[in-house]
Tab-separated table of N, CA, C and O in Angstrom:
chain	number	residue	atom	x	y	z
A	1	MET	N	57.084	98.298	9.930
A	1	MET	CA	56.281	99.487	10.055
A	1	MET	C	57.108	100.646	10.603
A	1	MET	O	56.634	101.433	11.399
A	2	ASN	N	58.362	100.717	10.220
A	2	ASN	CA	59.235	101.837	10.579
A	2	ASN	C	59.353	102.060	12.082
A	2	ASN	O	59.274	103.181	12.562
A	3	GLY	N	59.529	100.978	12.847
A	3	GLY	CA	59.703	101.098	14.286
A	3	GLY	C	58.433	101.406	15.051
A	3	GLY	O	58.486	101.819	16.194
A	4	ARG	N	57.292	101.201	14.406
A	4	ARG	CA	56.002	101.454	15.057
A	4	ARG	C	55.259	100.136	15.239
A	4	ARG	O	55.363	99.236	14.436
A	5	ILE	N	54.500	100.055	16.303
A	5	ILE	CA	53.797	98.835	16.676
A	5	ILE	C	52.365	98.877	16.172
A	5	ILE	O	51.688	99.896	16.282
A	6	ASP	N	51.902	97.744	15.638
A	6	ASP	CA	50.502	97.581	15.277
A	6	ASP	C	49.779	97.102	16.532
A	6	ASP	O	49.887	95.941	16.920
A	7	LEU	N	49.081	98.006	17.197
A	7	LEU	CA	48.441	97.671	18.469
A	7	LEU	C	47.318	96.648	18.318
A	7	LEU	O	46.955	95.985	19.290
A	8	GLY	N	46.783	96.484	17.102
A	8	GLY	CA	45.717	95.523	16.884
A	8	GLY	C	46.141	94.084	17.074
A	8	GLY	O	45.327	93.221	17.380
A	9	SER	N	47.423	93.800	16.919
A	9	SER	CA	47.908	92.431	17.091
A	9	SER	C	49.056	92.346	18.091
A	9	SER	O	49.789	91.375	18.121
A	10	TYR	N	49.179	93.350	18.928
A	10	TYR	CA	50.292	93.430	19.876
A	10	TYR	C	49.886	92.872	21.233
A	10	TYR	O	48.781	93.091	21.699
A	11	ARG	N	50.791	92.144	21.876
A	11	ARG	CA	50.512	91.619	23.215
A	11	ARG	C	51.585	91.992	24.220
A	11	ARG	O	51.560	91.560	25.353
A	12	GLY	N	52.571	92.751	23.808
A	12	GLY	CA	53.682	93.121	24.681
A	12	GLY	C	54.954	92.429	24.216
A	12	GLY	O	54.913	91.441	23.496
A	13	ARG	N	56.074	92.954	24.628
A	13	ARG	CA	57.363	92.389	24.216
A	13	ARG	C	57.607	91.038	24.874
A	13	ARG	O	57.445	90.882	26.074
A	14	SER	N	58.049	90.089	24.080
A	14	SER	CA	58.247	88.729	24.582
A	14	SER	C	59.431	88.628	25.549
A	14	SER	O	59.556	87.633	26.251
A	15	CYS	N	60.258	89.651	25.633
A	15	CYS	CA	61.370	89.630	26.593
A	15	CYS	C	60.865	89.892	28.011
A	15	CYS	O	61.601	89.693	28.971
A	16	TYR	N	59.609	90.314	28.158
A	16	TYR	CA	59.014	90.590	29.460
A	16	TYR	C	58.184	89.398	29.935
A	16	TYR	O	57.681	88.612	29.136
A	17	SER	N	57.985	89.327	31.232
A	17	SER	CA	57.103	88.304	31.812
A	17	SER	C	55.657	88.610	31.393
A	17	SER	O	55.345	89.743	31.006
A	18	PRO	N	54.758	87.621	31.459
A	18	PRO	CA	53.375	87.864	31.033
A	18	PRO	C	52.695	89.076	31.672
A	18	PRO	O	52.052	89.858	30.973
A	19	PRO	N	52.832	89.325	32.996
A	19	PRO	CA	52.158	90.510	33.531
A	19	PRO	C	52.743	91.823	32.997
A	19	PRO	O	52.012	92.791	32.773
A	20	VAL	N	54.042	91.852	32.761
A	20	VAL	CA	54.665	93.064	32.223
A	20	VAL	C	54.250	93.257	30.770
A	20	VAL	O	54.011	94.384	30.327
A	21	GLN	N	54.130	92.171	30.017
A	21	GLN	CA	53.629	92.268	28.644
A	21	GLN	C	52.238	92.887	28.635
A	21	GLN	O	51.949	93.776	27.837
A	22	ALA	N	51.373	92.413	29.532
A	22	ALA	CA	50.011	92.942	29.595
A	22	ALA	C	50.027	94.416	29.977
A	22	ALA	O	49.307	95.230	29.388
A	23	ALA	N	50.858	94.781	30.948
A	23	ALA	CA	50.937	96.180	31.383
A	23	ALA	C	51.425	97.077	30.246
A	23	ALA	O	50.880	98.171	30.032
A	24	GLU	N	52.422	96.625	29.508
A	24	GLU	CA	52.929	97.423	28.393
A	24	GLU	C	51.852	97.589	27.320
A	24	GLU	O	51.669	98.678	26.776
A	25	TYR	N	51.135	96.515	27.039
A	25	TYR	CA	50.050	96.595	26.059
A	25	TYR	C	49.015	97.633	26.499
A	25	TYR	O	48.617	98.499	25.720
A	26	TYR	N	48.552	97.542	27.738
A	26	TYR	CA	47.545	98.491	28.228
A	26	TYR	C	48.071	99.924	28.192
A	26	TYR	O	47.338	100.854	27.833
A	27	LEU	N	49.330	100.124	28.554
A	27	LEU	CA	49.917	101.464	28.529
A	27	LEU	C	49.901	102.029	27.117
A	27	LEU	O	49.498	103.171	26.885
A	28	ARG	N	50.309	101.226	26.163
A	28	ARG	CA	50.320	101.689	24.764
A	28	ARG	C	48.907	101.916	24.241
A	28	ARG	O	48.642	102.880	23.531
A	29	LYS	N	47.983	101.038	24.610
A	29	LYS	CA	46.593	101.178	24.162
A	29	LYS	C	45.979	102.465	24.707
A	29	LYS	O	45.319	103.210	23.981
A	30	GLU	N	46.210	102.740	25.982
A	30	GLU	CA	45.618	103.918	26.620
A	30	GLU	C	46.270	105.223	26.156
A	30	GLU	O	45.595	106.240	26.039
A	31	THR	N	47.582	105.207	25.912
A	31	THR	CA	48.280	106.428	25.504
A	31	THR	C	48.309	106.610	23.993
A	31	THR	O	48.542	107.717	23.511
A	32	GLY	N	48.126	105.499	23.245
A	32	GLY	CA	48.203	105.568	21.788
A	32	GLY	C	49.622	105.634	21.261
A	32	GLY	O	49.838	105.814	20.062
A	33	VAL	N	50.616	105.462	22.130
A	33	VAL	CA	52.026	105.540	21.733
A	33	VAL	C	52.412	104.235	21.049
A	33	VAL	O	52.319	103.160	21.633
A	34	ARG	N	52.866	104.340	19.806
A	34	ARG	CA	53.194	103.160	19.007
A	34	ARG	C	54.683	103.027	18.694
A	34	ARG	O	55.094	102.022	18.120
A	35	ASP	N	55.481	104.010	19.033
A	35	ASP	CA	56.915	103.919	18.756
A	35	ASP	C	57.522	102.784	19.569
A	35	ASP	O	57.319	102.688	20.788
A	36	MET	N	58.264	101.908	18.908
A	36	MET	CA	58.806	100.692	19.508
A	36	MET	C	59.588	100.964	20.796
A	36	MET	O	59.437	100.269	21.785
A	37	ASN	N	60.400	101.989	20.804
A	37	ASN	CA	61.286	102.245	21.940
A	37	ASN	C	60.801	103.378	22.835
A	37	ASN	O	61.596	104.001	23.527
A	38	ALA	N	59.503	103.632	22.852
A	38	ALA	CA	58.964	104.773	23.587
A	38	ALA	C	58.978	104.591	25.106
A	38	ALA	O	59.004	105.570	25.838
A	39	PHE	N	58.948	103.337	25.581
A	39	PHE	CA	58.883	103.090	27.014
A	39	PHE	C	59.958	102.101	27.441
A	39	PHE	O	60.231	101.135	26.739
A	40	GLY	N	60.515	102.341	28.600
A	40	GLY	CA	61.457	101.420	29.209
A	40	GLY	C	60.850	100.862	30.485
A	40	GLY	O	60.279	101.613	31.284
A	41	PHE	N	60.951	99.567	30.673
A	41	PHE	CA	60.419	98.920	31.873
A	41	PHE	C	61.321	99.233	33.051
A	41	PHE	O	62.537	99.099	32.973
A	42	GLN	N	60.710	99.642	34.178
A	42	GLN	CA	61.471	100.018	35.372
A	42	GLN	C	61.362	99.010	36.509
A	42	GLN	O	62.297	98.869	37.271
A	43	GLY	N	60.226	98.334	36.627
A	43	GLY	CA	60.086	97.378	37.716
A	43	GLY	C	58.657	96.901	37.894
A	43	GLY	O	57.727	97.463	37.331
A	44	MET	N	58.530	95.832	38.717
A	44	MET	CA	57.225	95.240	38.992
A	44	MET	C	57.228	94.708	40.412
A	44	MET	O	58.235	94.206	40.902
A	45	ARG	N	56.064	94.823	41.059
A	45	ARG	CA	55.892	94.206	42.376
A	45	ARG	C	54.437	93.767	42.513
A	45	ARG	O	53.551	94.295	41.860
A	46	ASP	N	54.226	92.781	43.363
A	46	ASP	CA	52.884	92.265	43.628
A	46	ASP	C	52.526	92.656	45.054
A	46	ASP	O	53.226	92.295	45.993
A	47	GLU	N	51.434	93.396	45.186
A	47	GLU	CA	50.963	93.799	46.508
A	47	GLU	C	49.558	93.253	46.718
A	47	GLU	O	48.590	93.794	46.190
A	48	ASN	N	49.473	92.146	47.448
A	48	ASN	CA	48.185	91.521	47.762
A	48	ASN	C	47.365	91.226	46.512
A	48	ASN	O	46.165	91.494	46.467
A	49	GLY	N	47.996	90.702	45.487
A	49	GLY	CA	47.296	90.329	44.260
A	49	GLY	C	47.196	91.431	43.224
A	49	GLY	O	46.788	91.184	42.103
A	50	GLU	N	47.562	92.657	43.610
A	50	GLU	CA	47.600	93.739	42.625
A	50	GLU	C	49.021	93.845	42.087
A	50	GLU	O	49.967	94.009	42.849
A	51	ILE	N	49.140	93.700	40.781
A	51	ILE	CA	50.448	93.774	40.138
A	51	ILE	C	50.689	95.223	39.756
A	51	ILE	O	49.888	95.829	39.044
A	52	LYS	N	51.781	95.780	40.260
A	52	LYS	CA	52.114	97.180	39.997
A	52	LYS	C	53.390	97.232	39.170
A	52	LYS	O	54.423	96.706	39.583
A	53	THR	N	53.280	97.830	38.002
A	53	THR	CA	54.443	97.956	37.115
A	53	THR	C	54.744	99.428	36.893
A	53	THR	O	53.890	100.294	37.092
A	54	GLU	N	55.970	99.684	36.471
A	54	GLU	CA	56.390	101.052	36.222
A	54	GLU	C	57.206	101.110	34.936
A	54	GLU	O	58.084	100.284	34.715
A	55	PHE	N	56.871	102.094	34.105
A	55	PHE	CA	57.568	102.329	32.847
A	55	PHE	C	58.008	103.781	32.791
A	55	PHE	O	57.352	104.655	33.366
A	56	ILE	N	59.087	104.044	32.074
A	56	ILE	CA	59.556	105.408	31.867
A	56	ILE	C	59.479	105.738	30.382
A	56	ILE	O	59.815	104.904	29.537
A	57	SER	N	59.014	106.926	30.081
A	57	SER	CA	58.987	107.396	28.696
A	57	SER	C	60.403	107.756	28.287
A	57	SER	O	61.077	108.524	28.980
A	58	THR	N	60.852	107.213	27.178
A	58	THR	CA	62.217	107.501	26.709
A	58	THR	C	62.314	108.871	26.048
A	58	THR	O	63.405	109.356	25.819
A	59	THR	N	61.186	109.491	25.765
A	59	THR	CA	61.218	110.811	25.122
A	59	THR	C	61.234	111.962	26.119
A	59	THR	O	61.905	112.950	25.896
A	60	ASP	N	60.488	111.822	27.234
A	60	ASP	CA	60.422	112.950	28.168
A	60	ASP	C	60.680	112.571	29.624
A	60	ASP	O	60.611	113.414	30.506
A	61	GLY	N	60.967	111.294	29.896
A	61	GLY	CA	61.306	110.861	31.253
A	61	GLY	C	60.125	110.707	32.195
A	61	GLY	O	60.304	110.424	33.376
A	62	LYS	N	58.900	110.860	31.696
A	62	LYS	CA	57.723	110.687	32.552
A	62	LYS	C	57.613	109.238	32.990
A	62	LYS	O	57.914	108.318	32.226
A	63	ILE	N	57.153	109.044	34.218
A	63	ILE	CA	56.966	107.710	34.778
A	63	ILE	C	55.484	107.365	34.712
A	63	ILE	O	54.629	108.163	35.086
A	64	PHE	N	55.198	106.147	34.256
A	64	PHE	CA	53.828	105.643	34.184
A	64	PHE	C	53.720	104.410	35.069
A	64	PHE	O	54.512	103.482	34.945
A	65	LYS	N	52.724	104.413	35.934
A	65	LYS	CA	52.459	103.279	36.816
A	65	LYS	C	51.193	102.591	36.320
A	65	LYS	O	50.153	103.225	36.185
A	66	VAL	N	51.332	101.289	36.042
A	66	VAL	CA	50.222	100.507	35.500
A	66	VAL	C	49.876	99.417	36.505
A	66	VAL	O	50.732	98.623	36.880
A	67	GLY	N	48.608	99.418	36.951
A	67	GLY	CA	48.135	98.417	37.903
A	67	GLY	C	47.279	97.375	37.205
A	67	GLY	O	46.437	97.709	36.377
A	68	LEU	N	47.508	96.104	37.557
A	68	LEU	CA	46.785	94.976	36.960
A	68	LEU	C	46.358	94.000	38.040
A	68	LEU	O	46.922	93.974	39.125
A	69	ARG	N	45.397	93.164	37.689
A	69	ARG	CA	45.043	92.023	38.522
A	69	ARG	C	44.945	90.807	37.612
A	69	ARG	O	44.333	90.874	36.548
A	70	LYS	N	45.567	89.718	38.040
A	70	LYS	CA	45.503	88.481	37.262
A	70	LYS	C	44.139	87.848	37.467
A	70	LYS	O	43.657	87.732	38.592
A	71	LEU	N	43.510	87.465	36.370
A	71	LEU	CA	42.194	86.838	36.420
A	71	LEU	C	42.348	85.328	36.501
A	71	LEU	O	43.330	84.767	36.009
A	72	GLU	N	41.383	84.699	37.105
A	72	GLU	CA	41.356	83.241	37.096
A	72	GLU	C	41.047	82.818	35.667
A	72	GLU	O	39.993	83.143	35.132
A	73	ALA	N	41.974	82.125	35.058
A	73	ALA	CA	41.827	81.737	33.653
A	73	ALA	C	40.824	80.596	33.506
A	73	ALA	O	40.818	79.663	34.294
A	74	SER	N	40.004	80.709	32.500
A	74	SER	CA	39.061	79.634	32.218
A	74	SER	C	39.364	78.982	30.878
A	74	SER	O	38.695	78.064	30.472
A	75	LEU	N	40.375	79.465	30.228
A	75	LEU	CA	40.716	78.989	28.892
A	75	LEU	C	42.028	78.204	28.939
A	75	LEU	O	43.039	78.708	29.413
A	76	LYS	N	41.984	76.977	28.469
A	76	LYS	CA	43.177	76.141	28.374
A	76	LYS	C	43.417	75.845	26.909
A	76	LYS	O	42.481	75.534	26.175
A	77	LEU	N	44.669	75.946	26.486
A	77	LEU	CA	45.003	75.574	25.116
A	77	LEU	C	46.464	75.211	25.001
A	77	LEU	O	47.229	75.354	25.936
A	78	LEU	N	46.837	74.716	23.841
A	78	LEU	CA	48.231	74.406	23.573
A	78	LEU	C	48.932	75.711	23.238
A	78	LEU	O	48.528	76.420	22.322
A	79	LYS	N	49.964	76.054	24.000
A	79	LYS	CA	50.673	77.317	23.779
A	79	LYS	C	51.677	77.212	22.644
A	79	LYS	O	52.056	78.198	22.053
A	80	SER	N	52.111	75.993	22.357
A	80	SER	CA	53.121	75.777	21.326
A	80	SER	C	52.806	74.475	20.599
A	80	SER	O	52.176	73.575	21.157
A	81	CYS	N	53.272	74.357	19.368
A	81	CYS	CA	52.992	73.146	18.597
A	81	CYS	C	53.655	71.912	19.208
A	81	CYS	O	53.235	70.791	18.950
A	82	GLY	N	54.667	72.085	20.050
A	82	GLY	CA	55.336	70.960	20.685
A	82	GLY	C	54.728	70.550	22.017
A	82	GLY	O	55.127	69.553	22.606
A	83	ASP	N	53.744	71.300	22.501
A	83	ASP	CA	53.118	70.988	23.786
A	83	ASP	C	52.256	69.728	23.688
A	83	ASP	O	51.559	69.522	22.710
A	84	LYS	N	52.311	68.916	24.728
A	84	LYS	CA	51.485	67.716	24.782
A	84	LYS	C	50.212	67.961	25.602
A	84	LYS	O	49.207	67.333	25.389
A	85	ASP	N	50.304	68.878	26.553
A	85	ASP	CA	49.166	69.172	27.415
A	85	ASP	C	48.740	70.626	27.260
A	85	ASP	O	49.569	71.508	26.998
A	86	ARG	N	47.473	70.842	27.461
A	86	ARG	CA	46.948	72.210	27.434
A	86	ARG	C	47.271	72.889	28.762
A	86	ARG	O	47.307	72.247	29.804
A	87	SER	N	47.499	74.186	28.703
A	87	SER	CA	47.758	74.939	29.925
A	87	SER	C	46.956	76.244	29.896
A	87	SER	O	46.521	76.700	28.838
A	88	TYR	N	46.775	76.802	31.091
A	88	TYR	CA	46.000	78.028	31.197
A	88	TYR	C	46.765	79.212	30.603
A	88	TYR	O	47.983	79.314	30.740
A	89	ILE	N	46.025	80.079	29.961
A	89	ILE	CA	46.578	81.311	29.416
A	89	ILE	C	46.353	82.407	30.457
A	89	ILE	O	45.206	82.649	30.853
A	90	PRO	N	47.413	83.053	30.933
A	90	PRO	CA	47.201	84.119	31.912
A	90	PRO	C	46.466	85.297	31.280
A	90	PRO	O	46.734	85.677	30.144
A	91	GLN	N	45.515	85.835	32.030
A	91	GLN	CA	44.765	87.003	31.584
A	91	GLN	C	44.829	88.043	32.687
A	91	GLN	O	44.819	87.705	33.876
A	92	TYR	N	44.875	89.312	32.287
A	92	TYR	CA	45.035	90.400	33.244
A	92	TYR	C	44.024	91.496	32.972
A	92	TYR	O	43.746	91.822	31.818
A	93	ARG	N	43.498	92.058	34.051
A	93	ARG	CA	42.559	93.168	33.948
A	93	ARG	C	43.282	94.440	34.372
A	93	ARG	O	43.989	94.460	35.387
A	94	LEU	N	43.112	95.487	33.604
A	94	LEU	CA	43.712	96.782	33.917
A	94	LEU	C	42.962	97.402	35.088
A	94	LEU	O	41.741	97.526	35.066
A	95	LEU	N	43.698	97.794	36.123
A	95	LEU	CA	43.111	98.498	37.263
A	95	LEU	C	43.265	100.009	37.112
A	95	LEU	O	42.451	100.767	37.621
A	96	GLY	N	44.311	100.423	36.422
A	96	GLY	CA	44.494	101.850	36.210
A	96	GLY	C	45.903	102.187	35.765
A	96	GLY	O	46.836	101.413	35.952
A	97	ILE	N	46.019	103.368	35.166
A	97	ILE	CA	47.313	103.902	34.736
A	97	ILE	C	47.429	105.301	35.321
A	97	ILE	O	46.516	106.120	35.169
A	98	LYS	N	48.546	105.544	35.980
A	98	LYS	CA	48.794	106.865	36.566
A	98	LYS	C	50.132	107.393	36.083
A	98	LYS	O	51.088	106.641	35.944
A	99	GLU	N	50.155	108.672	35.834
A	99	GLU	CA	51.418	109.312	35.479
A	99	GLU	C	51.997	109.882	36.773
A	99	GLU	O	51.323	110.620	37.493
A	100	ALA	N	53.211	109.490	37.091
A	100	ALA	CA	53.833	109.929	38.351
A	100	ALA	C	54.598	111.231	38.169
A	100	ALA	O	55.003	111.589	37.109
């Protein structure tokens, strides 16, 4: 798709940890930015259960802070065809996005 992401089936870049994948997805969903290289990951920290991530726009240098909370998963499934046991799928709720 010419370096553009289909947000309908996107879950975040697999090179990122699950919370960062979720944060990137929410950032793209909220901003509508679909260009593959539009954001660079800057960092993540956990403060009392609130996951705080930071991304930088590669086009204008704006910083975006995305806050998440990990939900207690109720869904277990096989993550891969080679898995023998089911495991919980991490789920995250968006707390907010701020432009710094």
